[in-house]
mmCIF file of C-alpha atoms in Angstrom:
data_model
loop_
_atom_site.group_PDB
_atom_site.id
_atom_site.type_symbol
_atom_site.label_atom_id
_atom_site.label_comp_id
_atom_site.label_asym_id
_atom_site.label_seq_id
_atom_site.Cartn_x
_atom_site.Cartn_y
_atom_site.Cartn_z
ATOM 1 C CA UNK A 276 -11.908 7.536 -18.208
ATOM 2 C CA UNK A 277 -14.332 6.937 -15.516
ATOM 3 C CA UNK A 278 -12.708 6.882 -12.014
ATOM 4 C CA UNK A 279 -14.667 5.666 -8.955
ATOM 5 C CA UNK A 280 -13.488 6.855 -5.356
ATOM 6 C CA UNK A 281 -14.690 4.716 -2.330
ATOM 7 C CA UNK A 282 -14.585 6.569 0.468
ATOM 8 C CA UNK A 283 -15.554 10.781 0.541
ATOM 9 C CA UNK A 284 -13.035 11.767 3.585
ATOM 10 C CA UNK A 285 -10.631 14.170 3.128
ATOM 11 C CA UNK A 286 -8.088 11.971 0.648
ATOM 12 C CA UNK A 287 -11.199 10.501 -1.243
ATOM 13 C CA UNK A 288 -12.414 13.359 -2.162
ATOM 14 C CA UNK A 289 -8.736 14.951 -2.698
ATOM 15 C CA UNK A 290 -8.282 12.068 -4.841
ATOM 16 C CA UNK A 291 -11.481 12.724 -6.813
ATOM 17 C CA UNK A 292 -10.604 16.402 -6.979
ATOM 18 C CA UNK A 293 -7.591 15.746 -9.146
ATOM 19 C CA UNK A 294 -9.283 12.849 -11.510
ATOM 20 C CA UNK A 295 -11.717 15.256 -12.044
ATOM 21 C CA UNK A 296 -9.486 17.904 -12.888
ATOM 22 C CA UNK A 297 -7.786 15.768 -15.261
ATOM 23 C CA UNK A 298 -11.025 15.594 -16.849
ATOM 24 C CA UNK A 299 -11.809 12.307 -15.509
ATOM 25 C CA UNK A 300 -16.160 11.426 -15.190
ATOM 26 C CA UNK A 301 -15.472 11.078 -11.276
ATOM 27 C CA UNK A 302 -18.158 9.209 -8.692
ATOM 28 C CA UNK A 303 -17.517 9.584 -5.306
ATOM 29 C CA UNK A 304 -18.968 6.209 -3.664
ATOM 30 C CA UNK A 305 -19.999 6.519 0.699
ATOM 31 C CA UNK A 306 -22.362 4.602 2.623
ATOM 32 C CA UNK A 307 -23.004 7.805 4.586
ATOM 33 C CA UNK A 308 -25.137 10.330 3.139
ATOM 34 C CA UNK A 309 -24.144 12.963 5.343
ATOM 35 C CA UNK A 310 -20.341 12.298 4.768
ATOM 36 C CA UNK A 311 -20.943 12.518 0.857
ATOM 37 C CA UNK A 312 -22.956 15.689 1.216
ATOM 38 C CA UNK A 313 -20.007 17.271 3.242
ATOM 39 C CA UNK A 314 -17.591 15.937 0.506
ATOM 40 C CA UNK A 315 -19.851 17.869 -1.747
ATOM 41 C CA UNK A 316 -19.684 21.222 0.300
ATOM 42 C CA UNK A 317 -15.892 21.016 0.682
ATOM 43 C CA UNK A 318 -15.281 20.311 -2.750
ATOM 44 C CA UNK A 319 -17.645 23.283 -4.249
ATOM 45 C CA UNK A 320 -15.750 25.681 -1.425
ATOM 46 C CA UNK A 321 -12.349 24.830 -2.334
ATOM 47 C CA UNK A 322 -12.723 25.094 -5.789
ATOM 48 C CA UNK A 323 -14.532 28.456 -5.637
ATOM 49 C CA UNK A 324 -11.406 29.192 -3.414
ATOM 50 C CA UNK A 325 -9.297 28.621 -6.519
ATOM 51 C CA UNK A 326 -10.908 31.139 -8.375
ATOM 52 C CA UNK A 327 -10.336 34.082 -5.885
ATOM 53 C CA UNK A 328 -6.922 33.347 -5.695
ATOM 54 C CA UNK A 329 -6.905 32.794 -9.860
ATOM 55 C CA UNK A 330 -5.716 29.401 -10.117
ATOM 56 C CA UNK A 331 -9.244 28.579 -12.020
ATOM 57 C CA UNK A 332 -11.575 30.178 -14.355
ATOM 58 C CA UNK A 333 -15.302 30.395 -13.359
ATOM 59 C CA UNK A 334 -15.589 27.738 -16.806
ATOM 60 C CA UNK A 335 -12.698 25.355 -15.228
ATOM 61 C CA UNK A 336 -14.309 25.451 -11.988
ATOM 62 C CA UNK A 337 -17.673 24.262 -13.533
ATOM 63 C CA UNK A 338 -16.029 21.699 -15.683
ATOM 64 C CA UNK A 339 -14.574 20.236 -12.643
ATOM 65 C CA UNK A 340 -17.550 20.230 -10.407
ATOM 66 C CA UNK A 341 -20.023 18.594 -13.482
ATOM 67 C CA UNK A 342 -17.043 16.052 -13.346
ATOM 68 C CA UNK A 343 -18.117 14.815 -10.348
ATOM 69 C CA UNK A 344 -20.838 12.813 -9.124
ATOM 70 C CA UNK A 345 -21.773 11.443 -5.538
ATOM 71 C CA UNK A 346 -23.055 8.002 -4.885
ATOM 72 C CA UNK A 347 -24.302 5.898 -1.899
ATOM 73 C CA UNK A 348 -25.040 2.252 -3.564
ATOM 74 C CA UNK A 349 -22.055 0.435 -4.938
ATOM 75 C CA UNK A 350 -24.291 -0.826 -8.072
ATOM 76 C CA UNK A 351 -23.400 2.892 -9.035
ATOM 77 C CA UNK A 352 -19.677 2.158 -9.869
ATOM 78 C CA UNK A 353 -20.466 -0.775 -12.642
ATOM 79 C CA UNK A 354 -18.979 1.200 -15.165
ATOM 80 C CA UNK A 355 -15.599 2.560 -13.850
ATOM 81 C CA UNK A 356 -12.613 1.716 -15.507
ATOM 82 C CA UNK A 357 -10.579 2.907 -12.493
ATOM 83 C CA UNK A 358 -12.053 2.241 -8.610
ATOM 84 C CA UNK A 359 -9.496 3.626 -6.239
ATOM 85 C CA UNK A 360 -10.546 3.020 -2.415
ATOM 86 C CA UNK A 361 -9.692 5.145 0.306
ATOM 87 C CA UNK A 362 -11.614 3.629 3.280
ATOM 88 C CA UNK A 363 -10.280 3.161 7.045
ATOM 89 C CA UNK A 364 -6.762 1.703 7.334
ATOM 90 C CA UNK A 365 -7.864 -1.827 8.278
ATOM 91 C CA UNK A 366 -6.969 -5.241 6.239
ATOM 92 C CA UNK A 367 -10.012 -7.299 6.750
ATOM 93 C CA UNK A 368 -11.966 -4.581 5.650
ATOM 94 C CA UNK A 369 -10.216 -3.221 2.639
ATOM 95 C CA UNK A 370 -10.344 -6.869 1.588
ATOM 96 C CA UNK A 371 -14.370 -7.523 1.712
ATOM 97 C CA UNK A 372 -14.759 -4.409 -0.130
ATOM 98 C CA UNK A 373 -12.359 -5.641 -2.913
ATOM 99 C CA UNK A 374 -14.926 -9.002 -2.990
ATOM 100 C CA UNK A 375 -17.794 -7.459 -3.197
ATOM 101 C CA UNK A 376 -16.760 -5.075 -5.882
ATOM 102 C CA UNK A 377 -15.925 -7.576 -8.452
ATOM 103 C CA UNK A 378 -19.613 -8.432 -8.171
ATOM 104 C CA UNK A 379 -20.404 -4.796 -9.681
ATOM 105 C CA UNK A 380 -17.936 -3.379 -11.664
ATOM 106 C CA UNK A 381 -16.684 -5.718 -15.113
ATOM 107 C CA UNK A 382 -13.717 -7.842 -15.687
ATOM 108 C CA UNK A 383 -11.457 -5.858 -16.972
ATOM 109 C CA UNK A 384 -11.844 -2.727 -14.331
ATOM 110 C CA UNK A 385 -9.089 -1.621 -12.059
ATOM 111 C CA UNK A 386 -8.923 -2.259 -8.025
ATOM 112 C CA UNK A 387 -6.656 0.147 -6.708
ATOM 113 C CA UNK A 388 -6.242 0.859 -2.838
ATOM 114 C CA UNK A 389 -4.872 4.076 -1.537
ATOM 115 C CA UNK A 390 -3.444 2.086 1.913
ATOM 116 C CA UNK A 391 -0.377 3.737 3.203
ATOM 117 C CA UNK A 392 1.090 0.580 3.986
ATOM 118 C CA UNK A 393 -0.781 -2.159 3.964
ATOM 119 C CA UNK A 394 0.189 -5.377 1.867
ATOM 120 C CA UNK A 395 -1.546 -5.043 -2.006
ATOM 121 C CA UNK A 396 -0.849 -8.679 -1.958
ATOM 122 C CA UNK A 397 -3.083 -9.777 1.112
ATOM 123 C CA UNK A 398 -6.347 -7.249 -0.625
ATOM 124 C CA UNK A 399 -5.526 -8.906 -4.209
ATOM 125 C CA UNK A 400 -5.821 -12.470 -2.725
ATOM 126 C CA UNK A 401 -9.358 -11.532 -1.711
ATOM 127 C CA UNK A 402 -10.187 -11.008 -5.406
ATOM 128 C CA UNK A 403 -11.159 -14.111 -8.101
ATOM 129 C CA UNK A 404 -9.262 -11.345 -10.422
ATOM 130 C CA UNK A 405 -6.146 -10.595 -8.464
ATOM 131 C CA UNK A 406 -4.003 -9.077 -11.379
ATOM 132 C CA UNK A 407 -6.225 -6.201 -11.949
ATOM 133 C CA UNK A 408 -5.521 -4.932 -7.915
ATOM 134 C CA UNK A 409 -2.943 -2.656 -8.109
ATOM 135 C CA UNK A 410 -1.957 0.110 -4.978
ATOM 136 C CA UNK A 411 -1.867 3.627 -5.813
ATOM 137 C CA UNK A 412 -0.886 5.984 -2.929
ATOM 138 C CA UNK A 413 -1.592 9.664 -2.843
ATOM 139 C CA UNK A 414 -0.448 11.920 -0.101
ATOM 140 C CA UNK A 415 -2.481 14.360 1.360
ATOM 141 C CA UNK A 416 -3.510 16.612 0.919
ATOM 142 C CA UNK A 417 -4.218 14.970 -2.323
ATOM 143 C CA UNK A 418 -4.513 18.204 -4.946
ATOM 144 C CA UNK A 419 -1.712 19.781 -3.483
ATOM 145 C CA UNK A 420 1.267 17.043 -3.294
ATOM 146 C CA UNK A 421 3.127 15.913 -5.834
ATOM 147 C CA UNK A 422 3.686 12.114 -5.450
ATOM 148 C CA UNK A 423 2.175 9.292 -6.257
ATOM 149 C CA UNK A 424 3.442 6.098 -4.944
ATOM 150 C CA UNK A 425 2.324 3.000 -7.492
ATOM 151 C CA UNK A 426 2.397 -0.495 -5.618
ATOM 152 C CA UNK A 427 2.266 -3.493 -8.157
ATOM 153 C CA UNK A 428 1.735 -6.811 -6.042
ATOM 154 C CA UNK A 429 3.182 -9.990 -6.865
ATOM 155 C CA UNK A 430 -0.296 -11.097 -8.622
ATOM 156 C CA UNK A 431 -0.080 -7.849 -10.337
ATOM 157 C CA UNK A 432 -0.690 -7.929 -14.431
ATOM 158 C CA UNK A 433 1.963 -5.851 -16.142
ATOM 159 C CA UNK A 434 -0.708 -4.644 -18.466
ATOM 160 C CA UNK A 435 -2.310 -2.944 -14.981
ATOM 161 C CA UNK A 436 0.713 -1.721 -13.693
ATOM 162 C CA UNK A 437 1.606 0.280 -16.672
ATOM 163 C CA UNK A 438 -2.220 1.310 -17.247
ATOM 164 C CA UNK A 439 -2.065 2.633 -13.903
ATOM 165 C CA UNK A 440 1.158 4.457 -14.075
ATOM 166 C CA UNK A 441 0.329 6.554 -17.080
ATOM 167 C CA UNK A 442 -2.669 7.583 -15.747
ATOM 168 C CA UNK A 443 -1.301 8.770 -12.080
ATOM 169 C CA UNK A 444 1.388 10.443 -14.675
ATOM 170 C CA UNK A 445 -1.381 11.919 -16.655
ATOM 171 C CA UNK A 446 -3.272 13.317 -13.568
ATOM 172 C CA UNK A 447 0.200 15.554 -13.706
ATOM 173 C CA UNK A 448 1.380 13.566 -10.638
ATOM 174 C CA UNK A 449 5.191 12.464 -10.081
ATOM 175 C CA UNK A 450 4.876 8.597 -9.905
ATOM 176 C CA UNK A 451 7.308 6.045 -7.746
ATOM 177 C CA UNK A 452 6.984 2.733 -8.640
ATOM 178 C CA UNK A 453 7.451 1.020 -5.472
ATOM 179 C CA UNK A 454 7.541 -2.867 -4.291
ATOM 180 C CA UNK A 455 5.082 -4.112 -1.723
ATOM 181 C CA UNK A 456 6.812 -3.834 0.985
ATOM 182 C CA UNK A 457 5.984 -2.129 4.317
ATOM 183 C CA UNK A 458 5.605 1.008 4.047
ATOM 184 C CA UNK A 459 6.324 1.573 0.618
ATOM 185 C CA UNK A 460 9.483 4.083 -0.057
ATOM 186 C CA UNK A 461 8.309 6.846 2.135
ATOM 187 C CA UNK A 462 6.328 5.439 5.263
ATOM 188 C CA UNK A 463 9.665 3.197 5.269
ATOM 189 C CA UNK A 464 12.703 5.739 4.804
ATOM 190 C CA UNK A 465 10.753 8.338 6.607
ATOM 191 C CA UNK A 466 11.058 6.411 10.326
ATOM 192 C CA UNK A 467 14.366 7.661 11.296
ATOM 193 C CA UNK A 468 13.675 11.125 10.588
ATOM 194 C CA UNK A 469 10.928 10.603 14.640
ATOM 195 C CA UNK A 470 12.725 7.271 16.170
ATOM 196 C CA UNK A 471 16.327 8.375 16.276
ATOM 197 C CA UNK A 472 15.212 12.018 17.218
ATOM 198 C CA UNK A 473 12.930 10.783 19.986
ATOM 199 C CA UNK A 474 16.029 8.306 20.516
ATOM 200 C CA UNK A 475 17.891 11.655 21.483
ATOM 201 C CA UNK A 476 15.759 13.297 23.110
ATOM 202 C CA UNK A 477 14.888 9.794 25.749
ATOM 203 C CA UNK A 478 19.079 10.117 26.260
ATOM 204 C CA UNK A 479 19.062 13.665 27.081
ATOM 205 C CA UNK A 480 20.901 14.637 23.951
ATOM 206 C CA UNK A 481 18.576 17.778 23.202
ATOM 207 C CA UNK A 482 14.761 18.896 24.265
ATOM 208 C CA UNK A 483 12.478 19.075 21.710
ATOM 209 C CA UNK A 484 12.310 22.638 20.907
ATOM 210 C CA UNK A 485 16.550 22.003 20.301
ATOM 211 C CA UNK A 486 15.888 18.961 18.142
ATOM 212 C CA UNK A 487 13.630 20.752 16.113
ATOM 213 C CA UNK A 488 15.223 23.713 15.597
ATOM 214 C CA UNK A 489 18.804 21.708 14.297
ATOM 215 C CA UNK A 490 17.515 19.791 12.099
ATOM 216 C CA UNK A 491 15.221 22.902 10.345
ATOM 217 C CA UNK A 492 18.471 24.998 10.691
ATOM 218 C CA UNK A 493 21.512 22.982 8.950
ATOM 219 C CA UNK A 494 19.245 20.563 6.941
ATOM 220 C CA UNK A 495 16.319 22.817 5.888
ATOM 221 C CA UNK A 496 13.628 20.515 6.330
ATOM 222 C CA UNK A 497 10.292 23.054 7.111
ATOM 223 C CA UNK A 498 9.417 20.844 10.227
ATOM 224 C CA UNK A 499 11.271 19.611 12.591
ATOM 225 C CA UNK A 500 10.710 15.632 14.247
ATOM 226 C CA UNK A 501 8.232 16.576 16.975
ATOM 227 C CA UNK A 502 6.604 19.817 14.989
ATOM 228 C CA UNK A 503 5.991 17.439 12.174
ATOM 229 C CA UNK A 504 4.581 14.254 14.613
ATOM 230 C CA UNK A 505 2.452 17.305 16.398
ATOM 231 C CA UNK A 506 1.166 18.144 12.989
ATOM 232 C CA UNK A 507 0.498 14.614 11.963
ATOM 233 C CA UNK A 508 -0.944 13.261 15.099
ATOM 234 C CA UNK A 509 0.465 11.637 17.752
ATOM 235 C CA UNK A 510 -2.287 8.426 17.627
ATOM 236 C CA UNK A 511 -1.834 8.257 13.408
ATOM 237 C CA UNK A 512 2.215 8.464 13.183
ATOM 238 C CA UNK A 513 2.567 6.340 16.300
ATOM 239 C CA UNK A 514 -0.047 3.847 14.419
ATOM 240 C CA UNK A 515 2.042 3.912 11.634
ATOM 241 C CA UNK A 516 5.527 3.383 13.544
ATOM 242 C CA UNK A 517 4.020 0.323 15.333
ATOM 243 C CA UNK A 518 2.734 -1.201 12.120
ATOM 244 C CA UNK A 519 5.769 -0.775 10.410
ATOM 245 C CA UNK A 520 7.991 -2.431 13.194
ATOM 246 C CA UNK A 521 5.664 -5.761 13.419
ATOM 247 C CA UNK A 522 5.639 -5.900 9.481
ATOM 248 C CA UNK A 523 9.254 -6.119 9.431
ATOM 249 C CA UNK A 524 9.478 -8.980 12.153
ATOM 250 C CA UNK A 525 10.049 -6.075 14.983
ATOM 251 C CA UNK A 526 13.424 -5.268 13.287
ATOM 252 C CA UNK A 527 15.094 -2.937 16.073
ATOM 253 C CA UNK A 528 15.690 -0.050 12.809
ATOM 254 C CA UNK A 529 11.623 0.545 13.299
ATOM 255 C CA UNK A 530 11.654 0.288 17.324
ATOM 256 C CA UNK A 531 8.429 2.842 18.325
ATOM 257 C CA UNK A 532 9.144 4.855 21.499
ATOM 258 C CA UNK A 533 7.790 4.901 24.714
ATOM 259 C CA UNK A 534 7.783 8.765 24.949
ATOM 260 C CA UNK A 535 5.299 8.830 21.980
ATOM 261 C CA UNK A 536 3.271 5.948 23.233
ATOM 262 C CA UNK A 537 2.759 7.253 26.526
ATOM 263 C CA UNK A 538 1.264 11.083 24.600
ATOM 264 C CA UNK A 539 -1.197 8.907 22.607
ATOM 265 C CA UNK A 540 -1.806 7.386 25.481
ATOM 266 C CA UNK A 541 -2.508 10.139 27.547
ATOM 267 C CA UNK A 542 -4.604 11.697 24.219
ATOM 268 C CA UNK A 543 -1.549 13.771 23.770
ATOM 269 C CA UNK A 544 -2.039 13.846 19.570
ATOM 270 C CA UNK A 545 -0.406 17.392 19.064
ATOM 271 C CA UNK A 546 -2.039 20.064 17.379
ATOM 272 C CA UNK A 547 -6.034 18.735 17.091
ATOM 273 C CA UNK A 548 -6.022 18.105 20.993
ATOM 274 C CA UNK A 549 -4.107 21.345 21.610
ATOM 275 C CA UNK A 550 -1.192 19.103 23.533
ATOM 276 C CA UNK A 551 1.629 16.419 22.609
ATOM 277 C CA UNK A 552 5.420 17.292 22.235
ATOM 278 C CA UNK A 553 4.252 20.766 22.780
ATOM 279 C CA UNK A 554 1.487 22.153 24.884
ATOM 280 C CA UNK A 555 -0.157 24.891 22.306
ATOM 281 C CA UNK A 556 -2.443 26.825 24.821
ATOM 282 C CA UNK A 557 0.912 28.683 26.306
ATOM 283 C CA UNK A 558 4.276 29.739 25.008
ATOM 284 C CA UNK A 559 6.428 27.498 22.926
ATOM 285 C CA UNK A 560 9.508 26.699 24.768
ATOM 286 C CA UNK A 561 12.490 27.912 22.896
ATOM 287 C CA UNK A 562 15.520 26.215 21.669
ATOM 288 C CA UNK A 563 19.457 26.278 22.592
ATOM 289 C CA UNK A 564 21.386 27.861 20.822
ATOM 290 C CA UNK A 565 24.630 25.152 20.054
ATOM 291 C CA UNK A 566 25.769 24.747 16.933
ATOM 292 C CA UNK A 567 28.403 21.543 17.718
ATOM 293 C CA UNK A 568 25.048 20.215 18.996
ATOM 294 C CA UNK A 569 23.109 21.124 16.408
ATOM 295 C CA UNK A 570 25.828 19.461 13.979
ATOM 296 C CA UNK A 571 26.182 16.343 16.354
ATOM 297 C CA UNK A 572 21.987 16.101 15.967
ATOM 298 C CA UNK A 573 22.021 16.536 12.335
ATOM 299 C CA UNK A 574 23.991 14.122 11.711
ATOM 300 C CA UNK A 575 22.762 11.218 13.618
ATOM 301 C CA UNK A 576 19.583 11.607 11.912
ATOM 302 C CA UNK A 577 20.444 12.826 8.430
ATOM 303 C CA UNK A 578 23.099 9.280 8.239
ATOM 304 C CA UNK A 579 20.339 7.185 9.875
ATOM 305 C CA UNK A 580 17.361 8.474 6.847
ATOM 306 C CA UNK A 581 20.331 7.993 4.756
ATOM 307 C CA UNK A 582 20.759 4.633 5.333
ATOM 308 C CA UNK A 583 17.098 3.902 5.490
ATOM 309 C CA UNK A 584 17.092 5.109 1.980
ATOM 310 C CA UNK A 585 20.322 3.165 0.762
ATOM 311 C CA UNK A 586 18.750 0.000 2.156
ATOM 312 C CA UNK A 587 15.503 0.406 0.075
ATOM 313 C CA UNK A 588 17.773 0.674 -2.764
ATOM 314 C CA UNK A 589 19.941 -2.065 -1.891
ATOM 315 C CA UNK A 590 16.458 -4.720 -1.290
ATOM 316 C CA UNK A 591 15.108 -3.016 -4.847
ATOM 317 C CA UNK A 592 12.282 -1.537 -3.607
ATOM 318 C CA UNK A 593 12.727 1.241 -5.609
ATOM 319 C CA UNK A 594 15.157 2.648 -7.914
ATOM 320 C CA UNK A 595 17.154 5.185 -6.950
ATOM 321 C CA UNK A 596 15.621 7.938 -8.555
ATOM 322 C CA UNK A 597 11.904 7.168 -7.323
ATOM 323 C CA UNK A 598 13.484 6.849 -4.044
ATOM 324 C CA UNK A 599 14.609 10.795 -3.886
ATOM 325 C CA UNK A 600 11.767 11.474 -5.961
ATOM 326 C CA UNK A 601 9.313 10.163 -2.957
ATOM 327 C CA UNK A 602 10.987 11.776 -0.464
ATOM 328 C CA UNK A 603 11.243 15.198 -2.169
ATOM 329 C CA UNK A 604 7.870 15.058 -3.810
ATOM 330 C CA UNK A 605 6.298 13.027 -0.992
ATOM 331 C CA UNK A 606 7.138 14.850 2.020
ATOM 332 C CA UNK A 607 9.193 17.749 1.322
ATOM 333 C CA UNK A 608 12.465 17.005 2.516
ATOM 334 C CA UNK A 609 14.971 19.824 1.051
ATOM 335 C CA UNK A 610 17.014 17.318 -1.016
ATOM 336 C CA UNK A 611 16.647 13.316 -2.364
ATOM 337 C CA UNK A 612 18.409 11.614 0.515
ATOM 338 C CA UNK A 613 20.701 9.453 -2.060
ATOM 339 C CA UNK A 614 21.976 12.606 -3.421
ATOM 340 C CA UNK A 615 22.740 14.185 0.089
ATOM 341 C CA UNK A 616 24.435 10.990 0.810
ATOM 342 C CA UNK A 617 26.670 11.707 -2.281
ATOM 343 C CA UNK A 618 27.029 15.098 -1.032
ATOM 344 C CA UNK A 619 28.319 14.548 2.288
ATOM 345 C CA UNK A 620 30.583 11.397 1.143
ATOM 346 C CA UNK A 621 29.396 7.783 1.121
ATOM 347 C CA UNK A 622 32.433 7.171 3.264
ATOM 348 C CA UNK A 623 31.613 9.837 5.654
ATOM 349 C CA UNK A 624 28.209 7.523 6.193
ATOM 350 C CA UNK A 625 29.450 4.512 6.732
ATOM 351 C CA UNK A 626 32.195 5.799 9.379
ATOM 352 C CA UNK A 627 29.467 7.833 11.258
ATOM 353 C CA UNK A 628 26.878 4.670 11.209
ATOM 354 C CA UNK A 629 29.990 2.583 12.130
ATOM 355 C CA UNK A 630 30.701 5.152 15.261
ATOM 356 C CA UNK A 631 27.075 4.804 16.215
ATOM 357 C CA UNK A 632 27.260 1.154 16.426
ATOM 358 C CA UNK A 633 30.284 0.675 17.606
ATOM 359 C CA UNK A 634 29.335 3.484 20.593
ATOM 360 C CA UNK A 635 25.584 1.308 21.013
ATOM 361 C CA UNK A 636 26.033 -2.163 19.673
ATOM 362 C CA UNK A 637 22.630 -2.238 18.255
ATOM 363 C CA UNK A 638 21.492 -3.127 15.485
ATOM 364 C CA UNK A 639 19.523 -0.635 14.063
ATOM 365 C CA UNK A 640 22.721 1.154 13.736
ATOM 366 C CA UNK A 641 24.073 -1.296 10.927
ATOM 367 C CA UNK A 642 25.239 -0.524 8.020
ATOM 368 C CA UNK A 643 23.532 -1.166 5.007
ATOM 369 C CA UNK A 644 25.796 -3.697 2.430
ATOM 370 C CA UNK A 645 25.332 -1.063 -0.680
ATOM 371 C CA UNK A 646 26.939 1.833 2.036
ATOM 372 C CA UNK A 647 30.204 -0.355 2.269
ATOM 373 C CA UNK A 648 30.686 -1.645 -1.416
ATOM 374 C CA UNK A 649 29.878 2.096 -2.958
ATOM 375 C CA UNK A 650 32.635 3.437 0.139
ATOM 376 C CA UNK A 651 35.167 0.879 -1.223
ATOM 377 C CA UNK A 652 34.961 0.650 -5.181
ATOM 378 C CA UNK A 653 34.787 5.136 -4.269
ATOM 379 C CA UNK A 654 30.860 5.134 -5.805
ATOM 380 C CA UNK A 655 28.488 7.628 -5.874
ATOM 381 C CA UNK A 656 24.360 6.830 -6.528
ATOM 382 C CA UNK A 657 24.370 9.315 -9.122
#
């Protein structure tokens, strides 16, 4: 197959990485010459990487690197079968690339975008072929994470969707099929693992250090909240959080917070600025040692990603299996959220959500419909 990858960033050229690997004829397309020849660099150093540490031969290593070609005119991708873009996270622009490639590549090629939440529906209607656009959403860093979340939109061709799938699953990727919806599965069920911890911390519940250290503790997630946002950036997660509340008519579930508007807008972004929940040029504070609080942390957050999760389920986003699948394989959480919920008891969830919202009397402390009906006909999700 011959894959083209718009855009030679970090997750272009992870993306080409693994096409190529597959065994893919791989062309990474930039406008910039001197991003492409960095794309180049990085790619030749991280594969020679994988041969010190033995996870290539000298022969794969070659075979992957003559996969791969660099371009910097888009008349160069006429002959993919597969373009997958991974340009700047902006609509108008994702959707004036997708017009102008139909006037290079053929009829029958795919359009994918690698958007993390953007609607595939909005970048298809900018097409005269909108069935052949299709969203395919790696993680990064691309090579090294398992998931692959596949976004059919509504003008989506069957034929495309299932082209598409089996060749994510062939790139030995774990593939969620997910429906456009904001977010997808895990920019979606993902939000309540920052809001309701930065919820916490704005009541005086815990500091962050405490936060952090409860919910790596008795859930085993690696990261904690603010660790995690630190790690990510404040300016890109808080980016995300915003976009994610207006796309669902500012339902109060995806609220953003003022604590982590005020670090980006400070430049607070965590770890590349050297501040944000932490400062990282002194001594990390260090946490309290309470283990009701720890529990009474926990669970506020592990019932509120739980019913994140449910919901998806409930709205058929997902199925239930892509939807643990995403957030295992997506971003590393120690179990499939529908499977902890079965763990700790469905009806344990909806009388601690109930608690919350009966304490609050907001609404992003409802109950999702599935919760209720699986409590009272004694269900489990699997």
């Amino acid at each position: 197959m011959k894959v083209a990858v718009i855009g030679s960033g970090t997750m272009g050229s992870g993306i080409a990485q693994v096409a190529a690997t597959a065994g893919c004829d791989v062309k990474i397309y930039d406008t910039n010459m001197e991003a492409l020849y960095k794309s180049k660099t990085t790619l030749e150093a991280t594969l020679s990487k994988l041969v010190e540490k033995g996870k290539l031969s000298p022969v794969e290593k070659d075979s992957i690197s003559a996969n791969i070609t660099y371009a910097n005119a888009i008349s160069d991708l006429a002959h993919a079968d597969l373009v997958i873009e991974a340009i700047v996270e902006n609509l108008e622009i994702k959707r004036k690339l997708f017009s102008d490639l139909e006037n290079y590549v053929s009829p029958e090629t795919i359009l994918a975008s690698n958007t993390s939440s953007l609607s595939i529906a909005s970048i298809a209607a900018s097409c005269q072929k909108p069935e052949r656009v299709i969203g395919i959403h790696f993680f990064n860093p691309a090579p090294l994470m398992q998931l692959v979340e596949v976004i059919p939109a509504v003008q989506t061709s069957e034929e495309v969707l299932q082209l598409a799938t089996q060749t994510i699953a062939g790139w030995n990727k774990v593939v969620a099929v997910t429906k456009d919806t904001p977010g997808f599965i895990v920019n979606r069920v993902a939000r309540p693992f920052y809001s309701e911890s930065l919820r916490m911390y704005e009541e005086g519940v815990a500091d962050f250090a405490t936060i952090d250290w409860s919910l790596k503790t008795l859930g085993g997630f690696r990261m904690g909240p603010f660790e995690l946002m630190d790690f990510i950036g404040n300016d890109v997660n808080y980016t995300v959080t915003e976009s994610v509340f207006t796309a669902f008519y500012f339902d109060p579930r995806f609220k953003p917070s003022f604590t982590q508007k005020r670090l980006m807008e400070a430049g607070f972004y965590g770890r590349k600025s050297g501040r944000g929940f932490y400062n990282y040029n002194e001594e990390l504070p260090k946490h309290k040692e309470d283990s009701l609080l720890a529990k009474k942390i926990f669970d506020r957050v592990i019932v509120m990603l739980i019913n994140e999760a449910a919901d998806a389920l409930f709205l058929n986003v997902a199925s239930a299996k892509d939807i643990d699948n995403a957030m295992t394989k997506g971003v590393n959480y120690p179990k499939g959220l529908l499977a902890w919920a079965d763990e700790l008891g469905i009806q344990w969830c909806v009388d601690t959500l109930d608690g919350l919202y009966h304490e609050y009397h907001e609404d992003r402390y409802r109950c999702s419909a599935i919760l209720r009906r699986m409590a009272t006909n004694k269900q489990n999700f699997f």
